[in-house]
Amino acid sequence: MSEDARLVVVSNRVAVPKARGAAGAQGGLAGALNAALKDRSGVWFGWSGEETEEHSGEIATQTTDGVTTATIDLSKRDVDEYYNGYANSTLWPLFHYRLDLAEYERETGKGYERVNERFAETLHPLIEEDDIVWVHDYHLIPLGERLRSRGVKNRIGFFLHIPWPPTRLFVSLPYHERLVRTMLHYDLLGFQTQEWLDSFLHYCRTELGAEVDDGTGSVTLDGWTTIARAYPIGIDWDHFTGLANTGDARQAEQRLLSSTRRRTAMIGVDRLDYSKGLPERLDGISRFFDRFPQRVRDLVFIQIAPPSREDVESYQQIRTLLEQKAGQINGARSEVDLVPVRYVNRGYSHAELFGFFRAAKIGLVTPLRDGMNLVAKEYLAAQDPEDPGVLILSRFAGAAAQMQDALLVNPHSPDDLSHAIATALDMPLEERRRRYDALISTVRDDNVQDWTNNFLRDLDAR
Ligand code: ADQ
């Protein structure tokens, strides 16, 4: 990218320093983008997270560490229809293959288009001639096309953080064609893995009749050409591993070790979301204790899961279900001096998570479907290379494509999970080291700086 080009990042939420919800369970996006923006004196535009009676169009800006954030508030109706509605009750479940949970409501679809239009209207005057614009995620798919309709000629790229579903599922979305056609107005489209990219290209070819070149990823339709490629996201390795020496990380590690004593700690850390496979995970653990009742003395499972998207009903249901399942295992297996499952409903700082990960000899990451999953990478990054823990990873996480040396499991199968837990518990040091050595280079080298550089390099070349 030319050294002078300013970077404008657009995403639904913006991690404004000290803003409500800016830290904690906001997701993998925030850390990734801050790293990209720091070097490029960029602007980060999006929703403040605040609701107002009426949409005012006012922009609040703030500059910290050379990064300017520009945020707008949304009306309650916009939040209901665009955020809780179309983005999180239609696109999120559908893109995670959950047709059973996807809701198709005309009104929320209109709200989604209206808010994308609002974003374009407010953002347009902030864009300068040579800026490069990078739009993120499923909330803002039509934004590029909305900017183009206002005459924006800048290079605009889009990255999808979640999976792209197979065509046969995707066509259940009303107006699917209209949505995908807007994507062809971007100069560059990024997906997490080759699998999601293949599904997208398949759709363009078979449903839109676009001209698709699998080699270059170019997609042409009605005079518009975009390039679609896979850019697997990574963690901020230097920052995350640097946390090892903090007091918070050490204390967290000690706290976990002293509370688990002779038992092996197995950890799960996820936003409370049905895509993360949490009830299925507990079924696997329950099966493990059914098979090996005496091993309740060897293993303690710690699940850290802060609530998210609590205004959406399917998220309230999953929370109740999890409480029941954790309660059932503990009811059946607890002794006066031990409880097999600790279920913690809150977020922790990355330093504390580092310490917990390091103290846990098994990392259990079993989403039913996940664009990438950064927890899998963070778990490994926190391990002691001399005595590393074992990562059990769902084959349906995007991360599995890069992490074939993890213990890969089918998260739908309690037997498979139970078997993997037993294997991990008994795995000799030599094999743990071999797997760790095979996995750590992708975690370290394919990091978030590499991801942003690759994406921006290709966007600049357009
Ligand atoms: P998420 O669905 O949020 O992200 P993930 O990639 O695992 O999933 O990122 C979660 C981030 O939040 C991690 O950095 C993790 O440490 C943090 N986190 C989770 N639970 C936490 C807790 N209890 N306390 C504090 N922090 C917690 C979406 C997609 C993913 C994709 C990312 C990035 O769904 O597939 O990997 O974006 O592109």
Short mmCIF file of C-alpha atoms and ligand atoms in Angstrom, two decimals:
data_model
loop_
_atom_site.label_atom_id
_atom_site.label_comp_id
_atom_site.label_asym_id
_atom_site.label_seq_id
_atom_site.Cartn_x
_atom_site.Cartn_y
_atom_site.Cartn_z
CA MET A 1 0.00 0.00 0.00
CA SER A 2 1.28 3.49 -0.70
CA GLU A 3 2.79 4.83 2.52
CA ASP A 4 0.52 7.89 2.54
CA ALA A 5 -2.81 6.20 2.09
CA ARG A 6 -4.88 6.69 5.18
CA LEU A 7 -6.86 3.71 6.37
CA VAL A 8 -10.56 4.02 7.11
CA VAL A 9 -11.95 0.98 8.93
CA VAL A 10 -15.69 0.51 9.20
CA SER A 11 -17.30 -2.04 11.49
CA ASN A 12 -20.54 -2.35 13.40
CA ARG A 13 -18.96 -1.63 16.77
CA VAL A 14 -15.92 0.48 17.49
CA ALA A 15 -13.66 -0.06 20.48
CA VAL A 16 -13.66 3.55 21.65
CA PRO A 17 -11.38 3.71 24.67
CA LYS A 18 -13.59 3.54 27.80
CA ALA A 19 -16.83 3.20 25.81
CA ARG A 20 -19.47 0.84 27.09
CA GLY A 21 -18.64 -2.73 26.11
CA ALA A 22 -15.37 -1.75 24.46
CA ALA A 23 -13.30 -4.29 26.39
CA GLY A 24 -13.96 -7.84 27.42
CA ALA A 25 -16.16 -10.00 25.31
CA GLN A 26 -16.39 -7.77 22.28
CA GLY A 27 -14.81 -10.47 20.16
CA GLY A 28 -11.74 -11.04 18.08
CA LEU A 29 -12.36 -8.06 15.84
CA ALA A 30 -11.38 -5.26 18.22
CA GLY A 31 -7.85 -6.36 18.97
CA ALA A 32 -7.21 -7.18 15.35
CA LEU A 33 -8.24 -3.80 14.05
CA ASN A 34 -6.55 -1.68 16.66
CA ALA A 35 -3.28 -3.28 15.68
CA ALA A 36 -3.87 -2.35 12.02
CA LEU A 37 -4.94 1.22 12.70
CA LYS A 38 -2.10 2.22 15.01
CA ASP A 39 0.56 2.25 12.29
CA ARG A 40 -1.54 4.06 9.74
CA SER A 41 -3.05 6.95 11.73
CA GLY A 42 -6.35 5.54 10.69
CA VAL A 43 -9.98 6.37 11.29
CA TRP A 44 -12.34 3.78 12.72
CA PHE A 45 -16.01 4.40 12.00
CA GLY A 46 -19.07 2.60 13.38
CA TRP A 47 -21.88 2.45 15.89
CA SER A 48 -21.19 3.71 19.42
CA GLY A 49 -23.30 0.99 21.01
CA GLU A 50 -25.67 3.70 22.33
CA GLU A 51 -29.38 3.87 21.59
CA THR A 52 -31.25 7.15 21.15
CA GLU A 53 -34.93 7.97 20.58
CA GLU A 54 -34.33 9.27 17.07
CA HIS A 55 -31.35 8.93 14.73
CA SER A 56 -29.47 12.27 14.78
CA GLY A 57 -26.60 11.60 12.38
CA GLU A 58 -24.18 13.28 14.81
CA ILE A 59 -20.63 11.94 14.80
CA ALA A 60 -18.56 11.71 18.00
CA THR A 61 -14.82 11.65 17.37
CA GLN A 62 -11.94 10.93 19.68
CA THR A 63 -8.22 10.47 18.99
CA THR A 64 -6.11 8.17 21.16
CA ASP A 65 -2.65 6.81 20.27
CA GLY A 66 -2.97 8.21 16.75
CA VAL A 67 -6.20 6.34 16.06
CA THR A 68 -9.33 8.42 15.51
CA THR A 69 -12.64 6.82 16.31
CA ALA A 70 -15.79 8.26 14.78
CA THR A 71 -19.06 6.88 16.10
CA ILE A 72 -22.76 7.42 15.61
CA ASP A 73 -25.67 6.46 17.85
CA LEU A 74 -28.57 4.45 16.48
CA SER A 75 -32.25 4.70 17.28
CA LYS A 76 -33.92 1.93 19.27
CA ARG A 77 -35.78 0.85 16.15
CA ASP A 78 -32.55 0.69 14.14
CA VAL A 79 -30.92 -1.46 16.82
CA ASP A 80 -33.92 -3.80 16.96
CA GLU A 81 -34.22 -4.25 13.22
CA TYR A 82 -30.65 -3.99 11.99
CA TYR A 83 -28.57 -5.38 14.87
CA ASN A 84 -30.78 -7.73 16.90
CA GLY A 85 -32.95 -8.42 13.88
CA TYR A 86 -31.37 -8.92 10.49
CA ALA A 87 -27.70 -9.18 11.50
CA ASN A 88 -28.06 -11.42 14.55
CA SER A 89 -31.36 -13.25 14.00
CA THR A 90 -31.08 -13.77 10.24
CA LEU A 91 -27.53 -13.58 8.90
CA TRP A 92 -25.62 -14.90 11.95
CA PRO A 93 -27.63 -18.14 12.32
CA LEU A 94 -27.85 -18.70 8.55
CA PHE A 95 -24.13 -18.16 8.02
CA HIS A 96 -23.45 -20.61 10.87
CA TYR A 97 -25.64 -23.22 9.12
CA ARG A 98 -28.49 -22.81 11.64
CA LEU A 99 -31.51 -22.59 9.35
CA ASP A 100 -33.59 -23.75 12.32
CA LEU A 101 -32.79 -20.49 14.16
CA ALA A 102 -32.81 -18.07 11.22
CA GLU A 103 -35.74 -15.63 11.11
CA TYR A 104 -36.79 -14.00 7.87
CA GLU A 105 -38.73 -10.82 8.53
CA ARG A 106 -39.36 -8.21 5.88
CA GLU A 107 -39.18 -5.34 8.38
CA THR A 108 -35.76 -6.28 9.77
CA GLY A 109 -34.43 -6.66 6.23
CA LYS A 110 -35.57 -3.11 5.50
CA GLY A 111 -34.01 -1.90 8.77
CA TYR A 112 -30.71 -3.49 7.75
CA GLU A 113 -30.71 -1.65 4.44
CA ARG A 114 -31.74 1.60 6.15
CA VAL A 115 -28.87 1.46 8.65
CA ASN A 116 -26.35 0.63 5.92
CA GLU A 117 -27.64 3.69 4.09
CA ARG A 118 -27.21 5.77 7.28
CA PHE A 119 -23.63 4.52 7.63
CA ALA A 120 -22.90 5.50 4.01
CA GLU A 121 -24.50 8.91 4.41
CA THR A 122 -22.54 9.76 7.57
CA LEU A 123 -19.26 8.19 6.51
CA HIS A 124 -19.13 9.66 2.99
CA PRO A 125 -17.97 13.19 4.00
CA LEU A 126 -15.16 11.70 6.14
CA ILE A 127 -13.55 9.87 3.22
CA GLU A 128 -10.65 11.72 1.57
CA GLU A 129 -9.40 11.21 -1.95
CA ASP A 130 -6.59 8.70 -1.40
CA ASP A 131 -8.07 6.82 1.54
CA ILE A 132 -8.36 3.08 1.51
CA VAL A 133 -11.62 1.87 3.03
CA TRP A 134 -11.90 -1.49 4.78
CA VAL A 135 -15.39 -2.66 5.74
CA HIS A 136 -15.89 -5.49 8.24
CA ASP A 137 -18.38 -8.25 8.66
CA TYR A 138 -21.93 -9.35 8.07
CA HIS A 139 -23.57 -6.26 9.55
CA LEU A 140 -22.31 -4.12 6.67
CA ILE A 141 -22.37 -6.26 3.54
CA PRO A 142 -24.18 -3.65 1.33
CA LEU A 143 -22.14 -0.66 2.58
CA GLY A 144 -19.63 -0.65 -0.30
CA GLU A 145 -22.42 -0.49 -2.88
CA ARG A 146 -24.14 2.30 -0.89
CA LEU A 147 -20.89 4.31 -0.92
CA ARG A 148 -20.43 3.70 -4.66
CA SER A 149 -23.93 5.02 -5.31
CA ARG A 150 -22.76 8.27 -3.68
CA GLY A 151 -19.84 8.51 -6.08
CA VAL A 152 -17.07 7.10 -3.83
CA LYS A 153 -14.29 5.92 -6.15
CA ASN A 154 -11.76 4.91 -3.48
CA ARG A 155 -10.53 1.37 -3.12
CA ILE A 156 -12.95 -0.41 -0.82
CA GLY A 157 -12.39 -3.88 0.64
CA PHE A 158 -14.64 -6.13 2.69
CA PHE A 159 -13.72 -8.91 5.12
CA LEU A 160 -16.20 -11.49 6.36
CA HIS A 161 -15.28 -12.77 9.84
CA ILE A 162 -17.83 -15.58 9.87
CA PRO A 163 -18.33 -18.59 7.55
CA TRP A 164 -19.97 -18.35 4.14
CA PRO A 165 -22.62 -21.09 4.00
CA PRO A 166 -23.03 -23.62 1.18
CA THR A 167 -25.22 -22.43 -1.69
CA ARG A 168 -28.02 -24.87 -0.86
CA LEU A 169 -28.43 -23.26 2.56
CA PHE A 170 -27.77 -19.72 1.48
CA VAL A 171 -30.57 -19.66 -1.10
CA SER A 172 -33.10 -19.97 1.74
CA LEU A 173 -32.47 -16.26 2.38
CA PRO A 174 -35.12 -14.11 0.72
CA TYR A 175 -33.46 -11.64 -1.69
CA HIS A 176 -30.14 -13.50 -1.45
CA GLU A 177 -29.25 -12.36 -4.95
CA ARG A 178 -29.72 -8.72 -4.11
CA LEU A 179 -27.41 -9.04 -1.10
CA VAL A 180 -24.61 -10.81 -2.96
CA ARG A 181 -24.78 -8.47 -5.95
CA THR A 182 -23.89 -5.58 -3.62
CA MET A 183 -20.66 -7.42 -2.73
CA LEU A 184 -19.38 -7.21 -6.28
CA HIS A 185 -18.96 -3.44 -5.82
CA TYR A 186 -16.00 -4.00 -3.49
CA ASP A 187 -12.51 -4.15 -4.96
CA LEU A 188 -11.49 -7.02 -2.69
CA LEU A 189 -13.43 -9.58 -0.67
CA GLY A 190 -11.72 -11.51 2.13
CA PHE A 191 -12.84 -14.79 3.72
CA GLN A 192 -11.31 -16.69 6.63
CA THR A 193 -10.70 -20.01 4.86
CA GLN A 194 -10.62 -21.62 1.45
CA GLU A 195 -13.78 -23.53 2.38
CA TRP A 196 -15.89 -20.38 2.88
CA LEU A 197 -14.32 -18.82 -0.22
CA ASP A 198 -15.21 -21.88 -2.32
CA SER A 199 -18.82 -21.67 -1.14
CA PHE A 200 -18.98 -18.00 -2.11
CA LEU A 201 -17.50 -18.59 -5.57
CA HIS A 202 -19.84 -21.53 -6.09
CA TYR A 203 -22.82 -19.28 -5.34
CA CYS A 204 -21.61 -16.56 -7.71
CA ARG A 205 -21.13 -19.04 -10.51
CA THR A 206 -24.27 -21.13 -10.12
CA GLU A 207 -26.84 -18.64 -8.85
CA LEU A 208 -25.71 -15.33 -10.35
CA GLY A 209 -24.17 -16.72 -13.53
CA ALA A 210 -21.05 -14.65 -12.83
CA GLU A 211 -17.77 -15.29 -14.58
CA VAL A 212 -15.52 -16.82 -11.91
CA ASP A 213 -11.80 -17.56 -12.12
CA ASP A 214 -10.92 -19.96 -9.30
CA GLY A 215 -7.21 -19.34 -9.74
CA THR A 216 -7.24 -15.57 -9.24
CA GLY A 217 -10.55 -15.38 -7.37
CA SER A 218 -11.91 -12.82 -9.80
CA VAL A 219 -15.70 -12.59 -10.08
CA THR A 220 -17.24 -10.56 -12.90
CA LEU A 221 -20.89 -9.66 -13.42
CA ASP A 222 -22.56 -6.81 -15.27
CA GLY A 223 -19.30 -4.92 -15.73
CA TRP A 224 -18.23 -5.16 -12.06
CA THR A 225 -15.18 -7.23 -11.14
CA THR A 226 -14.07 -8.07 -7.63
CA ILE A 227 -11.33 -10.34 -6.32
CA ALA A 228 -12.23 -12.85 -3.61
CA ARG A 229 -9.51 -14.53 -1.53
CA ALA A 230 -8.90 -16.30 1.78
CA TYR A 231 -7.02 -14.42 4.53
CA PRO A 232 -7.01 -16.47 7.74
CA ILE A 233 -6.98 -14.12 10.72
CA GLY A 234 -4.49 -14.62 13.56
CA ILE A 235 -3.75 -13.25 17.01
CA ASP A 236 -1.49 -10.38 18.02
CA TRP A 237 1.32 -12.76 19.00
CA ASP A 238 3.78 -10.25 20.43
CA HIS A 239 1.18 -8.53 22.52
CA PHE A 240 -0.49 -11.70 23.76
CA THR A 241 2.66 -13.61 24.64
CA GLY A 242 4.02 -10.43 26.24
CA LEU A 243 1.25 -10.78 28.83
CA ALA A 244 3.10 -13.79 30.27
CA ASN A 245 5.14 -11.51 32.52
CA THR A 246 2.29 -9.48 33.93
CA GLY A 247 1.14 -9.80 37.51
CA ASP A 248 -2.43 -10.41 36.35
CA ALA A 249 -1.42 -13.39 34.22
CA ARG A 250 0.72 -14.91 36.99
CA GLN A 251 -1.92 -14.43 39.64
CA ALA A 252 -4.61 -15.93 37.41
CA GLU A 253 -2.40 -18.93 36.72
CA GLN A 254 -1.68 -19.44 40.42
CA ARG A 255 -5.32 -19.01 41.34
CA LEU A 256 -6.37 -21.73 38.96
CA LEU A 257 -3.56 -24.08 39.92
CA SER A 258 -4.13 -23.75 43.65
CA SER A 259 -7.89 -24.21 43.30
CA THR A 260 -7.58 -27.34 41.19
CA ARG A 261 -4.74 -28.93 43.16
CA ARG A 262 -4.02 -32.43 41.87
CA ARG A 263 -6.70 -32.38 39.22
CA THR A 264 -6.03 -31.48 35.59
CA ALA A 265 -7.80 -28.28 34.60
CA MET A 266 -9.57 -28.30 31.24
CA ILE A 267 -10.75 -24.89 30.01
CA GLY A 268 -13.28 -23.45 27.57
CA VAL A 269 -13.51 -19.70 26.87
CA ASP A 270 -16.25 -18.49 24.56
CA ARG A 271 -18.85 -15.82 24.10
CA LEU A 272 -22.15 -17.36 25.15
CA ASP A 273 -23.34 -18.19 21.62
CA TYR A 274 -25.04 -21.25 20.16
CA SER A 275 -22.40 -21.45 17.41
CA LYS A 276 -19.78 -22.26 20.04
CA GLY A 277 -21.25 -25.71 20.78
CA LEU A 278 -21.46 -25.26 24.56
CA PRO A 279 -24.38 -27.60 25.37
CA GLU A 280 -22.84 -30.22 23.07
CA ARG A 281 -19.53 -29.75 24.91
CA LEU A 282 -21.19 -30.42 28.25
CA ASP A 283 -22.84 -33.53 26.77
CA GLY A 284 -19.37 -34.75 25.82
CA ILE A 285 -18.08 -34.11 29.32
CA SER A 286 -21.08 -35.85 30.82
CA ARG A 287 -20.38 -38.86 28.59
CA PHE A 288 -16.76 -38.86 29.73
CA PHE A 289 -17.78 -39.03 33.41
CA ASP A 290 -20.38 -41.72 32.61
CA ARG A 291 -17.65 -43.81 31.00
CA PHE A 292 -14.96 -43.12 33.60
CA PRO A 293 -16.73 -42.21 36.87
CA GLN A 294 -13.55 -42.53 38.89
CA ARG A 295 -11.87 -39.84 36.79
CA VAL A 296 -13.93 -37.14 38.45
CA ARG A 297 -10.89 -37.02 40.75
CA ASP A 298 -8.56 -36.30 37.78
CA LEU A 299 -10.37 -33.61 35.84
CA VAL A 300 -12.05 -30.28 36.48
CA PHE A 301 -13.70 -28.38 33.65
CA ILE A 302 -13.81 -24.59 33.72
CA GLN A 303 -16.07 -22.85 31.23
CA ILE A 304 -15.80 -19.08 30.99
CA ALA A 305 -18.71 -17.71 28.97
CA PRO A 306 -19.77 -14.08 29.26
CA PRO A 307 -23.29 -13.40 27.96
CA SER A 308 -23.64 -11.71 24.58
CA ARG A 309 -26.56 -10.43 22.45
CA GLU A 310 -28.92 -10.84 25.39
CA ASP A 311 -31.81 -9.13 23.59
CA VAL A 312 -32.05 -12.01 21.13
CA GLU A 313 -34.26 -14.86 22.37
CA SER A 314 -32.10 -17.74 21.14
CA TYR A 315 -29.29 -16.34 23.32
CA GLN A 316 -31.48 -16.34 26.43
CA GLN A 317 -32.43 -19.94 25.71
CA ILE A 318 -28.87 -21.14 25.37
CA ARG A 319 -28.01 -19.61 28.71
CA THR A 320 -30.80 -21.48 30.49
CA LEU A 321 -29.86 -24.72 28.77
CA LEU A 322 -26.24 -24.42 29.81
CA GLU A 323 -27.11 -23.74 33.42
CA GLN A 324 -29.27 -26.86 33.42
CA LYS A 325 -26.61 -29.06 31.87
CA ALA A 326 -23.82 -27.84 34.14
CA GLY A 327 -26.15 -28.30 37.11
CA GLN A 328 -27.00 -31.85 36.07
CA ILE A 329 -23.37 -32.93 35.82
CA ASN A 330 -22.50 -31.30 39.12
CA GLY A 331 -25.61 -32.74 40.79
CA ALA A 332 -24.69 -36.24 39.71
CA ARG A 333 -20.91 -36.12 40.23
CA SER A 334 -19.99 -33.63 42.95
CA GLU A 335 -18.41 -34.69 46.23
CA VAL A 336 -18.21 -32.52 49.34
CA ASP A 337 -14.71 -31.47 48.35
CA LEU A 338 -15.01 -31.34 44.57
CA VAL A 339 -17.22 -30.00 41.80
CA PRO A 340 -16.49 -31.26 38.27
CA VAL A 341 -17.79 -28.29 36.25
CA ARG A 342 -17.22 -24.61 37.04
CA TYR A 343 -19.33 -22.40 34.85
CA VAL A 344 -18.41 -18.72 35.02
CA ASN A 345 -20.68 -16.15 33.36
CA ARG A 346 -18.28 -13.26 33.01
CA GLY A 347 -15.44 -11.85 30.95
CA TYR A 348 -11.78 -11.57 31.98
CA SER A 349 -8.89 -9.46 30.71
CA HIS A 350 -6.58 -11.02 28.16
CA ALA A 351 -3.83 -11.14 30.79
CA GLU A 352 -6.03 -13.19 33.12
CA LEU A 353 -7.09 -15.44 30.26
CA PHE A 354 -3.42 -15.98 29.45
CA GLY A 355 -2.85 -17.20 33.00
CA PHE A 356 -5.91 -19.48 32.96
CA PHE A 357 -4.89 -20.94 29.60
CA ARG A 358 -1.41 -21.65 30.86
CA ALA A 359 -2.66 -23.37 33.98
CA ALA A 360 -5.11 -25.54 32.02
CA LYS A 361 -3.54 -28.66 30.54
CA ILE A 362 -6.43 -29.14 28.12
CA GLY A 363 -8.03 -26.44 25.96
CA LEU A 364 -11.50 -27.38 24.74
CA VAL A 365 -12.58 -25.40 21.66
CA THR A 366 -15.56 -27.09 20.07
CA PRO A 367 -17.71 -24.71 18.00
CA LEU A 368 -20.34 -26.27 15.74
CA ARG A 369 -19.24 -23.74 13.14
CA ASP A 370 -16.82 -20.82 13.43
CA GLY A 371 -15.30 -18.42 10.90
CA MET A 372 -11.85 -18.88 12.48
CA ASN A 373 -11.80 -19.02 16.33
CA LEU A 374 -9.05 -17.04 17.98
CA VAL A 375 -9.40 -18.77 21.36
CA ALA A 376 -7.79 -21.89 19.86
CA LYS A 377 -4.76 -19.80 18.86
CA GLU A 378 -4.61 -17.92 22.16
CA TYR A 379 -4.71 -21.19 24.12
CA LEU A 380 -1.66 -22.50 22.28
CA ALA A 381 0.19 -19.19 22.49
CA ALA A 382 -0.13 -19.30 26.29
CA GLN A 383 1.41 -22.77 26.69
CA ASP A 384 4.79 -23.54 28.21
CA PRO A 385 6.80 -25.00 25.27
CA GLU A 386 8.54 -27.43 27.68
CA ASP A 387 5.29 -28.75 29.12
CA PRO A 388 2.48 -27.75 26.75
CA GLY A 389 -1.21 -28.53 27.18
CA VAL A 390 -3.37 -30.28 24.59
CA LEU A 391 -5.76 -28.44 22.27
CA ILE A 392 -8.99 -30.27 21.46
CA LEU A 393 -10.44 -28.49 18.43
CA SER A 394 -13.65 -28.81 16.44
CA ARG A 395 -13.07 -29.81 12.85
CA PHE A 396 -15.77 -27.23 11.98
CA ALA A 397 -13.81 -24.21 13.22
CA GLY A 398 -12.05 -22.28 10.46
CA ALA A 399 -8.90 -22.65 12.57
CA ALA A 400 -8.93 -26.43 11.98
CA ALA A 401 -7.70 -25.90 8.42
CA GLN A 402 -4.41 -24.55 9.81
CA MET A 403 -4.30 -26.69 12.95
CA GLN A 404 -4.44 -30.28 11.81
CA ASP A 405 -2.13 -31.37 14.66
CA ALA A 406 -4.68 -30.50 17.32
CA LEU A 407 -6.92 -33.31 18.56
CA LEU A 408 -9.65 -32.72 16.00
CA VAL A 409 -13.18 -33.70 17.01
CA ASN A 410 -16.73 -33.75 15.75
CA PRO A 411 -18.42 -31.51 18.33
CA HIS A 412 -21.84 -33.09 17.68
CA SER A 413 -20.63 -36.47 18.95
CA PRO A 414 -20.47 -36.96 22.74
CA ASP A 415 -18.48 -40.15 22.20
CA ASP A 416 -15.91 -38.38 20.08
CA LEU A 417 -15.53 -35.61 22.68
CA SER A 418 -15.33 -38.07 25.54
CA HIS A 419 -12.67 -40.07 23.73
CA ALA A 420 -10.62 -36.94 22.96
CA ILE A 421 -10.76 -35.84 26.61
CA ALA A 422 -9.46 -39.24 27.74
CA THR A 423 -6.70 -39.11 25.10
CA ALA A 424 -5.68 -35.59 26.13
CA LEU A 425 -5.63 -36.47 29.84
CA ASP A 426 -3.28 -39.37 29.26
CA MET A 427 -1.16 -37.91 26.48
CA PRO A 428 2.57 -38.37 27.15
CA LEU A 429 4.81 -35.30 27.26
CA GLU A 430 6.59 -36.31 24.09
CA GLU A 431 3.41 -36.32 22.04
CA ARG A 432 2.19 -33.07 23.60
CA ARG A 433 5.46 -31.44 22.58
CA ARG A 434 5.34 -32.87 19.08
CA ARG A 435 1.83 -31.52 18.52
CA TYR A 436 2.67 -28.16 20.08
CA ASP A 437 5.79 -27.79 17.92
CA ALA A 438 3.79 -28.59 14.78
CA LEU A 439 1.08 -26.05 15.66
CA ILE A 440 2.90 -23.11 17.16
CA SER A 441 4.52 -21.79 13.98
CA THR A 442 1.18 -20.98 12.32
CA VAL A 443 -0.04 -19.29 15.52
CA ARG A 444 3.13 -17.21 15.77
CA ASP A 445 3.79 -16.47 12.10
CA ASP A 446 0.29 -16.18 10.62
CA ASN A 447 -0.53 -13.43 13.09
CA VAL A 448 -2.85 -10.46 12.93
CA GLN A 449 -0.18 -8.10 11.56
CA ASP A 450 0.42 -10.57 8.75
CA TRP A 451 -3.33 -10.74 8.10
CA THR A 452 -3.77 -6.96 7.83
CA ASN A 453 -0.63 -6.58 5.72
CA ASN A 454 -1.78 -9.25 3.28
CA PHE A 455 -5.26 -7.83 2.95
CA LEU A 456 -4.14 -4.22 2.58
CA ARG A 457 -1.38 -5.17 0.13
CA ASP A 458 -3.92 -6.81 -2.16
CA LEU A 459 -6.41 -3.97 -1.75
CA ASP A 460 -3.75 -1.46 -2.65
CA ALA A 461 -2.84 -3.43 -5.77
CA ARG A 462 -6.41 -3.13 -7.10
P1 ADQ B 1 -15.94 -14.43 18.00
O1 ADQ B 1 -17.16 -15.20 17.63
O2 ADQ B 1 -16.12 -13.47 19.11
O3 ADQ B 1 -15.32 -13.69 16.75
P2 ADQ B 1 -13.24 -15.70 18.60
O4 ADQ B 1 -12.48 -15.73 17.33
O5 ADQ B 1 -13.02 -16.90 19.42
O6 ADQ B 1 -14.83 -15.58 18.41
O7 ADQ B 1 -12.77 -14.43 19.39
C1 ADQ B 1 -13.17 -14.22 20.70
C2 ADQ B 1 -12.25 -13.24 21.40
O8 ADQ B 1 -12.93 -12.80 22.58
C3 ADQ B 1 -10.93 -13.85 21.82
O9 ADQ B 1 -9.91 -12.91 21.71
C4 ADQ B 1 -11.20 -14.22 23.28
O10 ADQ B 1 -10.06 -14.20 24.11
C5 ADQ B 1 -12.18 -13.16 23.70
N1 ADQ B 1 -13.06 -13.73 24.73
C6 ADQ B 1 -13.88 -14.79 24.63
N2 ADQ B 1 -14.43 -15.07 25.82
C7 ADQ B 1 -13.95 -14.17 26.68
C8 ADQ B 1 -14.11 -13.95 28.09
N3 ADQ B 1 -14.86 -14.73 28.86
N4 ADQ B 1 -13.46 -12.92 28.63
C9 ADQ B 1 -12.67 -12.15 27.87
N5 ADQ B 1 -12.45 -12.33 26.58
C10 ADQ B 1 -13.08 -13.32 25.99
C11 ADQ B 1 -15.65 -13.56 15.35
C12 ADQ B 1 -15.87 -14.86 14.58
C13 ADQ B 1 -14.66 -15.78 14.73
C14 ADQ B 1 -13.40 -15.05 14.27
C15 ADQ B 1 -13.29 -13.68 14.93
C16 ADQ B 1 -12.15 -12.87 14.34
O11 ADQ B 1 -17.06 -15.51 15.04
O12 ADQ B 1 -14.84 -16.98 13.98
O13 ADQ B 1 -12.26 -15.83 14.62
O14 ADQ B 1 -14.49 -12.93 14.76
O15 ADQ B 1 -12.25 -12.78 12.96
#
